[in-house]
mmCIF file of C-alpha atoms and ligand atoms in Angstrom:
data_model
loop_
_atom_site.group_PDB
_atom_site.id
_atom_site.type_symbol
_atom_site.label_atom_id
_atom_site.label_comp_id
_atom_site.label_asym_id
_atom_site.label_seq_id
_atom_site.Cartn_x
_atom_site.Cartn_y
_atom_site.Cartn_z
ATOM 1 C CA MET A 1 15.612 -25.749 -15.055
ATOM 2 C CA ASN A 2 18.706 -23.469 -13.890
ATOM 3 C CA ARG A 3 20.260 -21.045 -16.124
ATOM 4 C CA ASP A 4 23.457 -20.772 -13.555
ATOM 5 C CA ASP A 5 25.325 -23.401 -16.086
ATOM 6 C CA ASP A 6 25.166 -21.039 -19.167
ATOM 7 C CA CYS A 7 27.303 -18.656 -16.857
ATOM 8 C CA ASP A 8 30.365 -20.311 -17.463
ATOM 9 C CA THR A 9 31.300 -18.380 -20.395
ATOM 10 C CA ALA A 10 29.430 -15.298 -20.240
ATOM 11 C CA GLU A 11 30.707 -12.227 -18.136
ATOM 12 C CA ILE A 12 29.065 -12.400 -14.592
ATOM 13 C CA ALA A 13 27.751 -9.069 -12.965
ATOM 14 C CA VAL A 14 25.949 -10.268 -9.954
ATOM 15 C CA SER A 15 27.090 -14.017 -8.236
ATOM 16 C CA ILE A 16 24.862 -14.573 -5.358
ATOM 17 C CA LYS A 17 26.001 -17.226 -3.549
ATOM 18 C CA ASP A 18 24.198 -19.498 -0.517
ATOM 19 C CA ILE A 19 22.433 -16.521 1.228
ATOM 20 C CA THR A 20 20.019 -16.788 3.953
ATOM 21 C CA TYR A 21 18.428 -14.067 5.860
ATOM 22 C CA GLY A 22 16.116 -13.219 8.195
ATOM 23 C CA TYR A 23 14.645 -9.785 10.212
ATOM 24 C CA THR A 24 13.878 -12.423 13.063
ATOM 25 C CA SER A 25 15.506 -15.837 13.603
ATOM 26 C CA ILE A 26 13.031 -16.705 10.958
ATOM 27 C CA PRO A 27 14.405 -16.615 7.338
ATOM 28 C CA VAL A 28 12.672 -14.832 4.543
ATOM 29 C CA LEU A 29 15.385 -15.602 2.360
ATOM 30 C CA GLU A 30 17.274 -19.287 2.561
ATOM 31 C CA ARG A 31 19.968 -20.444 1.061
ATOM 32 C CA ILE A 32 19.936 -18.391 -2.555
ATOM 33 C CA ASP A 33 22.145 -19.190 -5.141
ATOM 34 C CA LEU A 34 22.105 -16.828 -8.601
ATOM 35 C CA ASN A 35 24.337 -16.093 -11.492
ATOM 36 C CA VAL A 36 23.208 -13.106 -13.603
ATOM 37 C CA ARG A 37 25.001 -12.352 -16.782
ATOM 38 C CA LYS A 38 25.994 -8.664 -17.883
ATOM 39 C CA GLY A 39 23.403 -6.820 -19.789
ATOM 40 C CA GLU A 40 20.832 -9.800 -18.673
ATOM 41 C CA VAL A 41 16.869 -8.350 -18.281
ATOM 42 C CA ILE A 42 15.727 -10.948 -15.094
ATOM 43 C CA GLY A 43 12.290 -10.828 -13.280
ATOM 44 C CA LEU A 44 11.638 -11.918 -9.766
ATOM 45 C CA LEU A 45 8.414 -13.349 -9.455
ATOM 46 C CA GLY A 46 6.412 -14.636 -6.023
ATOM 47 C CA PRO A 47 3.664 -14.057 -3.744
ATOM 48 C CA ASN A 48 3.680 -11.218 -1.628
ATOM 49 C CA GLY A 49 6.336 -12.016 1.389
ATOM 50 C CA SER A 50 7.993 -14.319 -0.912
ATOM 51 C CA GLY A 51 11.370 -12.069 -0.225
ATOM 52 C CA LYS A 52 11.746 -10.017 -3.432
ATOM 53 C CA SER A 53 12.266 -6.812 -1.948
ATOM 54 C CA THR A 54 14.467 -8.328 0.595
ATOM 55 C CA LEU A 55 16.829 -9.647 -1.861
ATOM 56 C CA LEU A 56 16.581 -6.389 -3.741
ATOM 57 C CA LYS A 57 18.159 -4.761 -1.247
ATOM 58 C CA ILE A 58 20.706 -7.519 -0.138
ATOM 59 C CA ILE A 59 22.019 -6.862 -3.618
ATOM 60 C CA ALA A 60 21.780 -3.279 -3.621
ATOM 61 C CA GLY A 61 23.641 -3.555 -0.427
ATOM 62 C CA LEU A 62 21.077 -2.190 2.094
ATOM 63 C CA ILE A 63 20.431 -5.279 3.992
ATOM 64 C CA ARG A 64 23.940 -7.841 5.164
ATOM 65 C CA PRO A 65 22.987 -11.149 4.786
ATOM 66 C CA SER A 66 22.926 -13.242 8.046
ATOM 67 C CA SER A 67 24.756 -15.852 5.606
ATOM 68 C CA GLY A 68 26.464 -16.077 2.047
ATOM 69 C CA SER A 69 28.250 -13.547 -0.015
ATOM 70 C CA ILE A 70 27.670 -11.341 -3.282
ATOM 71 C CA ASP A 71 30.491 -10.881 -6.010
ATOM 72 C CA PHE A 72 30.070 -8.439 -8.832
ATOM 73 C CA GLY A 73 32.639 -9.675 -10.957
ATOM 74 C CA ASN A 74 35.173 -7.893 -13.154
ATOM 75 C CA ARG A 75 33.997 -4.677 -13.905
ATOM 76 C CA ARG A 76 36.045 -1.711 -16.070
ATOM 77 C CA ARG A 77 33.998 0.961 -14.452
ATOM 78 C CA GLY A 78 34.884 2.310 -10.983
ATOM 79 C CA ARG A 79 37.858 1.249 -8.560
ATOM 80 C CA SER A 80 35.542 -0.297 -6.037
ATOM 81 C CA ASN A 81 34.063 -3.735 -6.300
ATOM 82 C CA LYS A 82 30.935 -2.653 -6.029
ATOM 83 C CA PRO A 83 29.210 -1.822 -9.585
ATOM 84 C CA VAL A 84 27.214 1.761 -9.632
ATOM 85 C CA ILE A 85 23.929 0.792 -8.720
ATOM 86 C CA GLY A 86 20.380 2.165 -9.866
ATOM 87 C CA TYR A 87 17.865 1.204 -7.219
ATOM 88 C CA MET A 88 14.147 2.056 -7.142
ATOM 89 C CA PRO A 89 12.239 0.832 -4.238
ATOM 90 C CA GLN A 90 9.022 -0.468 -4.067
ATOM 91 C CA VAL A 91 6.385 2.800 -3.820
ATOM 92 C CA GLU A 92 3.000 2.310 -4.789
ATOM 93 C CA SER A 93 2.079 6.036 -4.713
ATOM 94 C CA ILE A 94 3.886 9.027 -2.953
ATOM 95 C CA ASP A 95 1.479 12.038 -1.217
ATOM 96 C CA TRP A 96 4.164 13.681 0.530
ATOM 97 C CA ASP A 97 3.186 16.436 2.245
ATOM 98 C CA PHE A 98 6.636 18.140 1.159
ATOM 99 C CA PRO A 99 7.555 20.500 -1.770
ATOM 100 C CA ILE A 100 9.512 18.870 -4.255
ATOM 101 C CA THR A 101 9.364 19.067 -7.921
ATOM 102 C CA VAL A 102 9.935 16.204 -10.412
ATOM 103 C CA GLU A 103 13.446 17.795 -11.365
ATOM 104 C CA GLU A 104 14.623 17.689 -8.335
ATOM 105 C CA VAL A 105 13.336 14.074 -7.150
ATOM 106 C CA VAL A 106 15.649 12.999 -10.312
ATOM 107 C CA ALA A 107 18.763 15.076 -9.540
ATOM 108 C CA LEU A 108 18.603 13.454 -6.282
ATOM 109 C CA GLY A 109 20.326 10.257 -8.397
ATOM 110 C CA LEU A 110 23.137 12.529 -8.558
ATOM 111 C CA TRP A 111 23.595 13.391 -5.335
ATOM 112 C CA ASN A 112 26.293 10.876 -3.988
ATOM 113 C CA ARG A 113 28.257 11.275 -7.239
ATOM 114 C CA SER A 114 28.867 14.909 -7.263
ATOM 115 C CA GLY A 115 28.817 15.531 -3.808
ATOM 116 C CA VAL A 116 27.492 19.115 -4.281
ATOM 117 C CA MET A 117 24.294 20.533 -4.326
ATOM 118 C CA PRO A 118 22.288 18.658 -7.131
ATOM 119 C CA TRP A 119 21.228 21.716 -8.585
ATOM 120 C CA SER A 120 24.264 23.574 -8.825
ATOM 121 C CA SER A 121 25.894 22.333 -12.055
ATOM 122 C CA ARG A 122 24.384 22.705 -15.544
ATOM 123 C CA TYR A 123 26.005 19.251 -16.558
ATOM 124 C CA VAL A 124 23.283 18.146 -13.676
ATOM 125 C CA ARG A 125 20.391 20.006 -15.124
ATOM 126 C CA GLU A 126 20.911 19.123 -18.701
ATOM 127 C CA ARG A 127 21.311 15.598 -17.606
ATOM 128 C CA VAL A 128 18.063 14.981 -15.427
ATOM 129 C CA HIS A 129 16.391 16.885 -18.475
ATOM 130 C CA LYS A 130 17.357 14.300 -20.957
ATOM 131 C CA VAL A 131 16.400 11.569 -19.211
ATOM 132 C CA LEU A 132 13.184 12.890 -18.186
ATOM 133 C CA GLU A 133 12.419 13.944 -21.985
ATOM 134 C CA ASP A 134 13.273 9.989 -22.725
ATOM 135 C CA LEU A 135 10.644 8.664 -20.078
ATOM 136 C CA GLY A 136 7.789 11.180 -21.864
ATOM 137 C CA MET A 137 8.269 13.662 -18.997
ATOM 138 C CA SER A 138 9.239 17.036 -20.788
ATOM 139 C CA SER A 139 6.115 18.678 -19.889
ATOM 140 C CA LYS A 140 5.970 17.974 -16.349
ATOM 141 C CA VAL A 141 9.869 18.885 -15.236
ATOM 142 C CA LYS A 142 8.506 21.534 -13.078
ATOM 143 C CA ARG A 143 5.562 19.843 -11.050
ATOM 144 C CA GLN A 144 5.194 18.634 -7.923
ATOM 145 C CA ILE A 145 5.546 15.030 -7.308
ATOM 146 C CA ARG A 146 2.966 14.896 -5.498
ATOM 147 C CA GLU A 147 0.511 16.173 -8.226
ATOM 148 C CA LEU A 148 1.221 13.241 -10.438
ATOM 149 C CA SER A 149 -0.479 9.952 -10.923
ATOM 150 C CA GLY A 150 1.045 6.751 -9.996
ATOM 151 C CA GLY A 151 2.021 6.073 -13.378
ATOM 152 C CA GLU A 152 3.963 9.283 -13.651
ATOM 153 C CA GLN A 153 5.726 8.852 -10.192
ATOM 154 C CA LYS A 154 6.920 5.588 -11.668
ATOM 155 C CA ARG A 155 8.396 6.993 -14.817
ATOM 156 C CA VAL A 156 10.329 9.792 -12.166
ATOM 157 C CA PHE A 157 11.307 7.309 -9.976
ATOM 158 C CA LEU A 158 12.965 5.322 -12.659
ATOM 159 C CA ALA A 159 14.466 8.837 -14.027
ATOM 160 C CA ARG A 160 15.872 8.859 -10.758
ATOM 161 C CA ALA A 161 17.323 5.259 -10.637
ATOM 162 C CA ILE A 162 18.830 5.801 -14.547
ATOM 163 C CA VAL A 163 20.252 9.544 -14.036
ATOM 164 C CA HIS A 164 23.745 8.367 -12.933
ATOM 165 C CA GLY A 165 24.512 6.030 -15.737
ATOM 166 C CA PRO A 166 24.163 2.559 -13.313
ATOM 167 C CA GLU A 167 25.707 -0.618 -14.606
ATOM 168 C CA LEU A 168 23.487 -2.671 -12.590
ATOM 169 C CA MET A 169 19.623 -1.833 -11.820
ATOM 170 C CA LEU A 170 17.698 -3.115 -9.023
ATOM 171 C CA LEU A 171 13.940 -2.484 -9.423
ATOM 172 C CA ASP A 172 11.211 -3.154 -7.242
ATOM 173 C CA GLU A 173 7.953 -3.686 -8.770
ATOM 174 C CA PRO A 174 8.774 -0.783 -11.646
ATOM 175 C CA THR A 175 5.198 -1.579 -13.232
ATOM 176 C CA THR A 176 3.089 -1.992 -10.478
ATOM 177 C CA GLY A 177 0.206 0.108 -10.655
ATOM 178 C CA ALA A 178 1.190 1.932 -14.039
ATOM 179 C CA ASP A 179 -1.081 1.666 -17.180
ATOM 180 C CA PRO A 180 0.002 -0.507 -20.041
ATOM 181 C CA SER A 181 1.536 2.608 -22.088
ATOM 182 C CA THR A 182 3.525 3.589 -18.875
ATOM 183 C CA ARG A 183 4.578 -0.069 -18.150
ATOM 184 C CA ASP A 184 5.469 -0.642 -22.120
ATOM 185 C CA ASP A 185 7.368 2.587 -22.103
ATOM 186 C CA ILE A 186 9.245 1.697 -18.993
ATOM 187 C CA LEU A 187 9.704 -2.234 -20.484
ATOM 188 C CA ARG A 188 11.097 -0.451 -23.542
ATOM 189 C CA ILE A 189 13.658 1.840 -22.251
ATOM 190 C CA LEU A 190 14.997 -0.936 -19.916
ATOM 191 C CA TYR A 191 15.453 -3.408 -22.788
ATOM 192 C CA GLU A 192 17.079 -0.320 -24.512
ATOM 193 C CA LEU A 193 19.843 -0.070 -21.445
ATOM 194 C CA SER A 194 20.447 -3.661 -21.614
ATOM 195 C CA ARG A 195 20.968 -4.275 -25.103
ATOM 196 C CA GLU A 196 22.884 -0.892 -26.055
ATOM 197 C CA GLU A 197 24.792 -0.093 -22.711
ATOM 198 C CA GLY A 198 25.125 -3.618 -21.337
ATOM 199 C CA VAL A 199 23.314 -2.463 -17.998
ATOM 200 C CA THR A 200 22.148 -5.656 -16.012
ATOM 201 C CA ILE A 201 18.693 -5.511 -14.725
ATOM 202 C CA ILE A 202 17.216 -7.151 -12.031
ATOM 203 C CA LEU A 203 13.325 -6.336 -11.306
ATOM 204 C CA SER A 204 10.546 -7.788 -9.221
ATOM 205 C CA THR A 205 7.059 -8.204 -10.687
ATOM 206 C CA HIS A 206 3.550 -9.095 -10.076
ATOM 207 C CA ASP A 207 2.664 -8.907 -13.825
ATOM 208 C CA ILE A 208 2.847 -12.412 -15.713
ATOM 209 C CA ARG A 209 1.386 -11.758 -18.613
ATOM 210 C CA GLY A 210 2.723 -7.806 -19.232
ATOM 211 C CA VAL A 211 5.958 -8.333 -17.787
ATOM 212 C CA ALA A 212 7.006 -11.617 -16.841
ATOM 213 C CA LEU A 213 5.967 -13.646 -19.978
ATOM 214 C CA ASN A 214 7.987 -11.124 -22.139
ATOM 215 C CA LEU A 215 11.435 -11.478 -20.413
ATOM 216 C CA PRO A 216 13.949 -13.707 -21.607
ATOM 217 C CA ARG A 217 14.820 -14.990 -18.136
ATOM 218 C CA VAL A 218 12.664 -15.309 -14.694
ATOM 219 C CA VAL A 219 13.661 -16.589 -11.785
ATOM 220 C CA CYS A 220 10.623 -18.047 -9.174
ATOM 221 C CA LEU A 221 11.158 -16.911 -5.589
ATOM 222 C CA ASN A 222 9.281 -18.091 -2.408
ATOM 223 C CA LYS A 223 11.751 -18.060 0.571
ATOM 224 C CA ARG A 224 13.692 -20.514 -1.878
ATOM 225 C CA ILE A 225 14.434 -20.348 -5.663
ATOM 226 C CA LEU A 226 11.597 -22.602 -6.881
ATOM 227 C CA ALA A 227 12.342 -22.288 -10.725
ATOM 228 C CA ASP A 228 14.805 -20.596 -12.771
ATOM 229 C CA GLY A 229 14.947 -20.032 -16.719
ATOM 230 C CA ASP A 230 12.817 -18.681 -20.096
ATOM 231 C CA ALA A 231 9.733 -17.228 -18.753
ATOM 232 C CA LYS A 232 7.820 -19.457 -21.341
ATOM 233 C CA ASP A 233 9.051 -22.534 -19.859
ATOM 234 C CA ILE A 234 8.702 -21.773 -16.257
ATOM 235 C CA LEU A 235 5.661 -19.756 -16.275
ATOM 236 C CA THR A 236 2.982 -23.370 -17.005
ATOM 237 C CA GLN A 237 -0.105 -23.403 -15.170
ATOM 238 C CA ASP A 238 1.071 -25.953 -12.738
ATOM 239 C CA ASN A 239 4.539 -24.181 -11.997
ATOM 240 C CA LEU A 240 2.503 -20.722 -11.064
ATOM 241 C CA LEU A 241 0.130 -22.966 -8.639
ATOM 242 C CA ARG A 242 2.930 -24.304 -7.117
ATOM 243 C CA ILE A 243 5.016 -20.891 -6.894
ATOM 244 C CA TYR A 244 1.898 -19.088 -5.689
ATOM 245 C CA GLY A 245 1.102 -21.079 -2.943
ATOM 246 C CA LEU A 246 -0.640 -24.115 -3.294
ATOM 247 C CA ILE A 247 1.798 -26.683 -3.489
ATOM 248 C CA ASP A 248 4.432 -23.727 -1.980
ATOM 249 C CA SER A 249 7.303 -26.262 -0.431
ATOM 250 C CA MET A 250 7.606 -28.018 -3.913
ATOM 251 C CA SER A 251 10.965 -27.428 -5.852
ATOM 252 C CA VAL A 252 10.892 -27.009 -9.436
ATOM 253 C CA VAL A 253 14.190 -26.547 -10.042
HETATM 254 P P1 LIG B 1 7.843 -9.114 -0.905
HETATM 255 O O1 LIG B 1 8.711 -7.982 -1.626
HETATM 256 O O2 LIG B 1 8.082 -10.677 -1.851
HETATM 257 O O3 LIG B 1 6.292 -9.202 -0.756
HETATM 258 P P2 LIG B 1 9.787 -8.711 1.152
HETATM 259 O O4 LIG B 1 11.187 -9.177 0.907
HETATM 260 O O5 LIG B 1 8.919 -7.358 1.240
HETATM 261 O O6 LIG B 1 8.341 -9.801 0.083
HETATM 262 O O7 LIG B 1 9.534 -9.755 2.881
HETATM 263 C C1 LIG B 1 9.690 -10.937 2.953
HETATM 264 C C2 LIG B 1 9.353 -11.219 4.496
HETATM 265 O O8 LIG B 1 10.045 -10.414 5.157
HETATM 266 C C3 LIG B 1 7.571 -10.656 4.920
HETATM 267 O O9 LIG B 1 7.505 -12.109 5.441
HETATM 268 C C4 LIG B 1 7.704 -9.239 5.436
HETATM 269 O O10 LIG B 1 7.181 -9.597 6.288
HETATM 270 C C5 LIG B 1 9.226 -9.711 5.816
HETATM 271 N N1 LIG B 1 9.664 -8.330 6.257
HETATM 272 C C6 LIG B 1 10.157 -7.424 5.100
HETATM 273 N N2 LIG B 1 10.761 -6.492 5.803
HETATM 274 C C7 LIG B 1 10.926 -6.371 6.861
HETATM 275 C C8 LIG B 1 11.088 -5.392 8.275
HETATM 276 N N3 LIG B 1 11.513 -4.205 7.931
HETATM 277 N N4 LIG B 1 11.288 -5.886 9.246
HETATM 278 C C9 LIG B 1 10.620 -7.385 9.391
HETATM 279 N N5 LIG B 1 10.180 -7.964 8.818
HETATM 280 C C10 LIG B 1 9.920 -7.660 7.754
HETATM 281 MG MG1 LIG B 2 8.147 -6.567 -2.288
#
C-alpha cells in the first residue's frame, strides 16, 4: 500500500527521497521516501518517539538530514526553491512567565515577511484579526496567551502558522489536548485551506478516531514508513498492533 505511485501525474508539493537522520549515531528516521501532492492533507501516525516531530522539522528545514534529500516541486509563488511554510510546533500548553497577548503571538507569524516590527502596519493588524476571527478567537485578541486554555492556545498557534498565507503547513499534533469542538474547528479550517487554496498539509496525530480515520491519507511511521494509504484501509486492528510496537519491526507496506 503505497501512494507514491499516484503522484506520477499530480503536482508534487514535497518529495522526500531516502532520508535518514539521527540525533546521535543511532538513526531515529531511516530511509524515508514520501511524495506529497499539492493540496493533500496527510496524517503522520506513530507511537511516541517514532520520529514524527523529527520528520516535520526536517521538512520545515529546521534539521538537516544525515542523508537523503527533499524537493518541493515546481512552485508559482516565491523565487526560492523552498515554499512558504507554516509550522506549528508540538506544544501541549504554555505557561510563559512572559507578557504577550494573543494578537502579538499571531503577528509573530508575519515577522519574517515584513522585516519590521509586525505591529507597525495596519495590514498586519487587520490580517491578524481576520485569522483570529476565522478561528473563533475574536473576543480574546487582547488576552495574555498564558491565560488561555490549552485548546484556545492551539487555535492561536494555528493562527500564527496560517497568518502569512503558507503553501505548505507542517502541524505537530495540532489537536492534542483540544476538546472535540476545537479539534473539529481546526480540521475544518485545514480542509478549507487545502480545498480552496491548494495548501498542502502534513500533520501528526495520536487521535485515531477523531482525526486519522477522517483523513484521506495516513502515513504510519516508526523510524521507517510502515504503511501509507487511505486511513480506512490502513488503520485496521492488525496494523495498529504492528504500528504501535507489538510487532514493531514488521513492515506492512
Ligand atoms: P515523536 O514526535 O514521534 O514522538 P520525535 O521525533 O520527537 O518522535 O523523537 C524521535 C526520537 O528522537 C526519540 O527517541 C527522541 O527521544 C529522540 N529525540 C528527539 N529530539 C531529540 C533531541 N533534540 N536530541 C536528542 N534526541 C532527540
Ligand atoms: Mg512529537
